CSV table of C-alpha atoms and ligand atoms in Angstrom, one decimal:
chain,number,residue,atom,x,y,z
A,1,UNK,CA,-34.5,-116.4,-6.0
A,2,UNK,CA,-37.4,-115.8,-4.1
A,3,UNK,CA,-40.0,-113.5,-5.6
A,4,UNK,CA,-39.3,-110.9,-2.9
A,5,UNK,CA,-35.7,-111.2,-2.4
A,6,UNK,CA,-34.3,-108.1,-3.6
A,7,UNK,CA,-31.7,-107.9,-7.2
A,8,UNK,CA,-28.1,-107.6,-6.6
A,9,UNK,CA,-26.6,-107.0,-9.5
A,10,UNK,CA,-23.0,-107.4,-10.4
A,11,UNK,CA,-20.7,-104.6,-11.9
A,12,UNK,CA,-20.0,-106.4,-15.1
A,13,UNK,CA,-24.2,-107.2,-15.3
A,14,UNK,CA,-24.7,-103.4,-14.7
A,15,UNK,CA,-22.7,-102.4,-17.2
A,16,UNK,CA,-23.8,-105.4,-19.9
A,17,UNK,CA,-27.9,-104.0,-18.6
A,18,UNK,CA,-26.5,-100.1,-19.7
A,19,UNK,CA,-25.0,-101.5,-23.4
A,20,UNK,CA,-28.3,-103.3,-23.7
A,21,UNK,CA,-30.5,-99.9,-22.8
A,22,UNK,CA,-28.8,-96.9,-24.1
A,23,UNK,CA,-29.0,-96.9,-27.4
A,24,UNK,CA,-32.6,-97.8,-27.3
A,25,UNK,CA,-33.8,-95.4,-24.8
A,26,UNK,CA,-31.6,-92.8,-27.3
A,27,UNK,CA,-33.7,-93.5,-29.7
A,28,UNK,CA,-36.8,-93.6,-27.8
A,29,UNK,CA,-35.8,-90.2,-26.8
A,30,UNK,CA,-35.3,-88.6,-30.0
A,31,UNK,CA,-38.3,-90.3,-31.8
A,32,UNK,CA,-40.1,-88.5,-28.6
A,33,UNK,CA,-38.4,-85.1,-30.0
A,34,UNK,CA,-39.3,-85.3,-33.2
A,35,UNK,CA,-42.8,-86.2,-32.4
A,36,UNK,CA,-43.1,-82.4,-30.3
A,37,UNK,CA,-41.1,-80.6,-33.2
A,38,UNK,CA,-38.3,-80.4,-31.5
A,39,UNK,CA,-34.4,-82.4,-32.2
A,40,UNK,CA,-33.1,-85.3,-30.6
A,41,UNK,CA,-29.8,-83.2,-29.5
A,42,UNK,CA,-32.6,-80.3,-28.0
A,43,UNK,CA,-33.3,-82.8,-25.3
A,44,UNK,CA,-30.4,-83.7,-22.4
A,45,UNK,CA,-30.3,-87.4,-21.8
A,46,UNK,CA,-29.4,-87.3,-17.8
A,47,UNK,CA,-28.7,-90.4,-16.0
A,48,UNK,CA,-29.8,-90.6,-12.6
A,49,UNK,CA,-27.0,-92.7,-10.7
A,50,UNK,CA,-28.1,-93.1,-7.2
A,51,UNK,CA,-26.7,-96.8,-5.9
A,52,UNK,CA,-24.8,-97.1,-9.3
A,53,UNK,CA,-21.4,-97.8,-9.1
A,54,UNK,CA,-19.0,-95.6,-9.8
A,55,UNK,CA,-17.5,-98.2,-12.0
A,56,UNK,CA,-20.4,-98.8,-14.5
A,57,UNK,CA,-21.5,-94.8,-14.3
A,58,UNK,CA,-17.6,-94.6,-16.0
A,59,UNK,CA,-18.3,-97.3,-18.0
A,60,UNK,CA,-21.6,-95.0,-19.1
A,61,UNK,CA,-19.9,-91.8,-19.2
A,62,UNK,CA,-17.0,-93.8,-21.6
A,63,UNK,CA,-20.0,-94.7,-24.0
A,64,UNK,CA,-20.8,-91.6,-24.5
A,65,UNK,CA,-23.6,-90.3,-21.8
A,66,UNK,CA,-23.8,-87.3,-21.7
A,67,UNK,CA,-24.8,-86.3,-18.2
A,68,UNK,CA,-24.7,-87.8,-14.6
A,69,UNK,CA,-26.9,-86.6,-11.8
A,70,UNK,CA,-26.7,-87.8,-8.3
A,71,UNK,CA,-29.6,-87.1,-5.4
A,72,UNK,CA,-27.5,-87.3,-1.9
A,73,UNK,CA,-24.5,-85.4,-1.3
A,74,UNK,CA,-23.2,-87.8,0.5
A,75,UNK,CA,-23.1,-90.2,-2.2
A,76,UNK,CA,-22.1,-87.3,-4.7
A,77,UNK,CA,-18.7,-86.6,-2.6
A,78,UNK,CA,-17.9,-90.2,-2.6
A,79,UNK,CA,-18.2,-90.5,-6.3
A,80,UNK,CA,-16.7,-86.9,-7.5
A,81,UNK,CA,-13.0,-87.9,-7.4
A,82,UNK,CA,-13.5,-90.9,-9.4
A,83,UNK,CA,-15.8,-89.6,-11.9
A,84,UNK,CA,-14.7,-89.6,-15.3
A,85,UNK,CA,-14.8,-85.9,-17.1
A,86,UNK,CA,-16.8,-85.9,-20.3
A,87,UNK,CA,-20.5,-85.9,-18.9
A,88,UNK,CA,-21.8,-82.8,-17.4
A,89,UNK,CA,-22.5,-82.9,-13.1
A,90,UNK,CA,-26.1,-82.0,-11.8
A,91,UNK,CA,-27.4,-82.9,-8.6
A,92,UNK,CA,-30.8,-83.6,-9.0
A,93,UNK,CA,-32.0,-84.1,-5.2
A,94,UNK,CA,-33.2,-82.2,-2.4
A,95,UNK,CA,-30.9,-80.4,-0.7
A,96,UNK,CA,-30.5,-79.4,2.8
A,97,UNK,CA,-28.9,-76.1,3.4
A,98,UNK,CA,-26.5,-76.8,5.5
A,99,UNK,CA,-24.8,-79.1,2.9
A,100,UNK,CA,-25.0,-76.6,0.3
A,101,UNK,CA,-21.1,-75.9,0.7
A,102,UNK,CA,-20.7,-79.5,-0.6
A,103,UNK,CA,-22.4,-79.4,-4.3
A,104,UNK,CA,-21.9,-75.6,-5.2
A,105,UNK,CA,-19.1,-75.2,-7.5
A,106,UNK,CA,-18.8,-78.7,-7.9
A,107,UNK,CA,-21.9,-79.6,-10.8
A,108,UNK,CA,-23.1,-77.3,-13.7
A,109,UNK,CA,-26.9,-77.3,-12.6
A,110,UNK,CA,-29.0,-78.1,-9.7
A,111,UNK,CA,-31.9,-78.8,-10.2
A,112,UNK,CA,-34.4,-79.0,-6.9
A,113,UNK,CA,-34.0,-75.7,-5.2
A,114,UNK,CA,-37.0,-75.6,-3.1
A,115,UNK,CA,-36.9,-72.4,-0.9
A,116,UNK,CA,-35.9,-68.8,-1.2
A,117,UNK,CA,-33.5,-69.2,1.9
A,118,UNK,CA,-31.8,-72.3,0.1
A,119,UNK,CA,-31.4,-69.6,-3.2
A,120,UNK,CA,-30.1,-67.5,-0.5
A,121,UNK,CA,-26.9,-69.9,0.6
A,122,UNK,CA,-26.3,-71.2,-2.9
A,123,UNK,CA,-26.0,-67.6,-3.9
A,124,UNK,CA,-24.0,-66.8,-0.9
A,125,UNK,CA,-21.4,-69.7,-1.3
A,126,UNK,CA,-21.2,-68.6,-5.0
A,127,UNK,CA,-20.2,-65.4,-4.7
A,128,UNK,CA,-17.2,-65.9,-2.1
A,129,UNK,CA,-15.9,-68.4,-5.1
A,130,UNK,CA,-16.4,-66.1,-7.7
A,131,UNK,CA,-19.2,-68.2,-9.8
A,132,UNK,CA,-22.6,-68.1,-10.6
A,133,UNK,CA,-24.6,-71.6,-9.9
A,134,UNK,CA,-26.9,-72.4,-12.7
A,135,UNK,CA,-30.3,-73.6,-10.7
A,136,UNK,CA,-33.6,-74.9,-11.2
A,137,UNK,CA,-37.1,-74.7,-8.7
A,138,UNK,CA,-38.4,-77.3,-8.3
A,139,UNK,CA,-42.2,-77.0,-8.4
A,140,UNK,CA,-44.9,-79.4,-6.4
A,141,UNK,CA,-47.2,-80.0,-9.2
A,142,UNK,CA,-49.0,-82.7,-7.5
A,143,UNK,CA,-49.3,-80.4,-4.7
A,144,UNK,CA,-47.9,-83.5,-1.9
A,145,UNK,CA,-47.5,-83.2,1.6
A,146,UNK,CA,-44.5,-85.1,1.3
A,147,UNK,CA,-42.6,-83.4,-1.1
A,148,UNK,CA,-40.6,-80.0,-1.6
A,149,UNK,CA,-40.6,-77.5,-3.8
A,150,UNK,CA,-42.7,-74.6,-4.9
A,151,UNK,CA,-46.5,-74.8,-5.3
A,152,UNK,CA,-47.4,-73.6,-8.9
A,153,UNK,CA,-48.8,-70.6,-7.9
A,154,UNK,CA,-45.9,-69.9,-5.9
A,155,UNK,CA,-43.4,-70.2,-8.3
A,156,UNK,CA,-43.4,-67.0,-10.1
A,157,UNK,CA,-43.3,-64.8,-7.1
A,158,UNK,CA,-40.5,-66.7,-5.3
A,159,UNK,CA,-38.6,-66.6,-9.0
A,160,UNK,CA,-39.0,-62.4,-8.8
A,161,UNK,CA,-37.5,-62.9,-4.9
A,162,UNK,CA,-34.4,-65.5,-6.5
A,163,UNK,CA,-33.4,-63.3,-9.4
A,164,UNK,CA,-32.5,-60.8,-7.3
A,165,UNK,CA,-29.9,-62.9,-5.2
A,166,UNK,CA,-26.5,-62.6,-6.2
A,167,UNK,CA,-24.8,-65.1,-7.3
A,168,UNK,CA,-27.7,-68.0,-8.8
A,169,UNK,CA,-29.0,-68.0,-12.1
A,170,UNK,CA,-32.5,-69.7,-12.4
A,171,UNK,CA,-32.4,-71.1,-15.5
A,172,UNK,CA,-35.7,-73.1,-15.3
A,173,UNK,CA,-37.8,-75.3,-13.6
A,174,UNK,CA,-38.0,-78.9,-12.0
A,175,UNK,CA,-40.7,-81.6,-10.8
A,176,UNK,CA,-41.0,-84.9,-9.5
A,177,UNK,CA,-44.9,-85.8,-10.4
A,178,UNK,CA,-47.2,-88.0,-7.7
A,179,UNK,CA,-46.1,-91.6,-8.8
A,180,UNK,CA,-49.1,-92.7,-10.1
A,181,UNK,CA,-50.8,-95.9,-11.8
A,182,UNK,CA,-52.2,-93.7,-14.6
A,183,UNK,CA,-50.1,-92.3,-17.2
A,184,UNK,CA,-52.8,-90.2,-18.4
A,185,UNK,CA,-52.7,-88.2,-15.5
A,186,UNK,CA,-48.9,-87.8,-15.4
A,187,UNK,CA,-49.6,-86.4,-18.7
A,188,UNK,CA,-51.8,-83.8,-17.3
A,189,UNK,CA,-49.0,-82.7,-14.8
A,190,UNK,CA,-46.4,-82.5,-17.1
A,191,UNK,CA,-49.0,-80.3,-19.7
A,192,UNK,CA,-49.2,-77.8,-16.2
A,193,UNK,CA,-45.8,-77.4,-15.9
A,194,UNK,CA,-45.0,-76.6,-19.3
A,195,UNK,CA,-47.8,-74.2,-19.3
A,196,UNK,CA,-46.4,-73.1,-16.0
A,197,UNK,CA,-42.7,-72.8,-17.5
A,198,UNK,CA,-43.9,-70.9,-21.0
A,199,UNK,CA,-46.0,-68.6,-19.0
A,200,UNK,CA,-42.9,-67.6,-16.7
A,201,UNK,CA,-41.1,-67.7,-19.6
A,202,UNK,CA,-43.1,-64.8,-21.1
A,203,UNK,CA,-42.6,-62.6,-17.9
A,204,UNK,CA,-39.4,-61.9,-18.7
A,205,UNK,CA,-37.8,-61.9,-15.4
A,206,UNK,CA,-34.1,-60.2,-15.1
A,207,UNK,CA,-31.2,-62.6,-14.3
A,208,UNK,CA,-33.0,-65.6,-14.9
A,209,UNK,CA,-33.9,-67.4,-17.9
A,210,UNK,CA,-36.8,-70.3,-18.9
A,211,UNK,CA,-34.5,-72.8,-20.7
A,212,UNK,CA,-34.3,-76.0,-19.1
A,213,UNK,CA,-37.4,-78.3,-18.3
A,214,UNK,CA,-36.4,-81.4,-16.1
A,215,UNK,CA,-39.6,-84.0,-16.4
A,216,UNK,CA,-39.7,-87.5,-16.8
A,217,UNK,CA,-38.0,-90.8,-15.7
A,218,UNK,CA,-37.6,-94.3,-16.3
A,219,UNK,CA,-41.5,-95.1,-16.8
A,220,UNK,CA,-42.7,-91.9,-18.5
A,221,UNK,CA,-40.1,-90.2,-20.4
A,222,UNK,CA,-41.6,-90.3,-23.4
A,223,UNK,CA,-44.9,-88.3,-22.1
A,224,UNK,CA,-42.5,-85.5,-20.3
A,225,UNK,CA,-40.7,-84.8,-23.4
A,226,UNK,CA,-44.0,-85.1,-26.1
A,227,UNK,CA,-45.4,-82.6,-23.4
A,228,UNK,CA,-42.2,-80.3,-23.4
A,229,UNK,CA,-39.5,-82.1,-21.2
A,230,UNK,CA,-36.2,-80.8,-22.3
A,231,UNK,CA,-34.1,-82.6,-19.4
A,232,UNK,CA,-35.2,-86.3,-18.5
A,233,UNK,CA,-33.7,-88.0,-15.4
A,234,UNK,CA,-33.6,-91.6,-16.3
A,235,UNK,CA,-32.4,-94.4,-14.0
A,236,UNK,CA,-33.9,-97.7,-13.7
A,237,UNK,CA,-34.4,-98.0,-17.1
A,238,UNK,CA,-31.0,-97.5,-18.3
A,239,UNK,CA,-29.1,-99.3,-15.5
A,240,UNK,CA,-31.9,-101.6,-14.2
A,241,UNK,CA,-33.5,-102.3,-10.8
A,242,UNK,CA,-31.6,-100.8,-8.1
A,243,UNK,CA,-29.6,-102.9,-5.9
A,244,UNK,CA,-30.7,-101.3,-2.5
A,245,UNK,CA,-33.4,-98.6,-1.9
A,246,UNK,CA,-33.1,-95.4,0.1
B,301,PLP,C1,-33.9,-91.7,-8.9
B,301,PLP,C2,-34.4,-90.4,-9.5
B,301,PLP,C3,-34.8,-90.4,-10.8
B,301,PLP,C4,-34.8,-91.6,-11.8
B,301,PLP,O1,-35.8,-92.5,-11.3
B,301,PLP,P1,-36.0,-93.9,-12.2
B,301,PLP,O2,-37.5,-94.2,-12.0
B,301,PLP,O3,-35.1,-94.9,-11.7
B,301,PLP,O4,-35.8,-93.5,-13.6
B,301,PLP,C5,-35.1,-89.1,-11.4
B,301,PLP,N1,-35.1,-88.0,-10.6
B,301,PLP,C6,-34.7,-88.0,-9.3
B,301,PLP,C7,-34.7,-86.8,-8.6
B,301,PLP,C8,-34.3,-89.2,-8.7
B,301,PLP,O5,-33.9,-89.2,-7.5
């Protein structure tokens, strides 16, 4: 192999990679918990399966993870049928509106609602099937051009403009941080958001609850959770380097 050439993994080395990660990246988890007062089983261990094959995210789900999250829908509807039962659905990307009809109903939590008018058709699509769609907003700590979501100072009045929409539930909030070389100032975004999140929290806004903070991936986890993370979104780490990038 050539240093560039990309890593194609097999089904059976995907699934050997997962047996070899997932107990340790448990433990790393819980040792994280304990370490910010909290217990291992108050943090969800979500497994971010983009490019994974259906195969060895069964093979996962078997072994006892307890939650899958996909980030296209596309990808989400060609996996749904075959996905085991037993690990709890999220879909953790962004979402465009007009695919909405395609996820609600289908997974417990979404986690990456970005815009009142996206509340809006969630809540809408909801209601005409008689359910209430769990959601997070996802906030732009790291203030990007490039990315959705709500700006920090934004998130609190948008939340007051959600909870009123029939049909969601906001039960927390959501980030993707800048990627950045320095994990100390990851740290510092993930310390915002939980001050963010407890300071919502404290507001006390009808129909919606602070519960769920979704922080931290494959290569800083451990600082999401130490700074209040109670949902991590791991991928690489626990299946290895994907096989193709989007
Ligand atoms: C891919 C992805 C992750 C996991 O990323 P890794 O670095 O592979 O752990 C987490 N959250 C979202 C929204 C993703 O798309």
């Amino acid at each position: 192999m050539t240093e560039n050439s990309s890593v194609e993994l097999s089904v059976e080395q995907r699934k050997e990679i997962f047996a070899d990660n997932f107990e340790d990246i448990k433990g790393r988890i819980s040792a994280a918990a304990i370490k910010s007062g909290r217990k291992p089983e108050d943090i969800l261990f979500l497994a971010a399966t983009k490019t994974i094959d259906i195969q060895v995210i069964n093979y996962a789900i078997s072994k006892g993870l307890p939650a899958v999250g996909e980030n296209k829908v596309q990808e989400f509807l060609s996996k749904e049928e075959q996905l085991l039962s037993g690990a709890q659905r999220h879909f953790i990307g962004h979402l465009q509106s007009n695919k909405a009809k395609d996820i609600v109903g289908k997974v417990s939590l979404i986690h990456s609602v970005h815009s009142v008018k996206l509340a809006r058709i969630i809540g809408e699509l909801s209601v005409k099937k008689g359910i209430t769609s769990d959601i997070l907003l996802e906030v732009n700590i790291g203030k990007e051009e490039s990315k959705s979501g709500f700006l920090a100072e934004e998130v609190l009045e948008n939340l007051k403009e959600i909870s009123k929409i029939k049909g969601v539930f906001v039960r927390g909030l959501m980030t993707i941080p800048p990627i950045c070389s320095n994990s100390s100032k990851n740290r510092a975004y993930f310390k915002e958001m939980y001050n963010l999140f407890l300071d919502i929290r404290s507001k006390k806004i009808d129909n919606s609850s602070m519960e769920f903070l979704s922080m931290g991936m494959s290569d800083d986890f451990e600082a999401a959770i130490e700074e209040g993370a109670n949902i991590v979104r791991i991928g690489t780490a626990l299946f290895g380097k994907r096989n193709y990038t989007f």
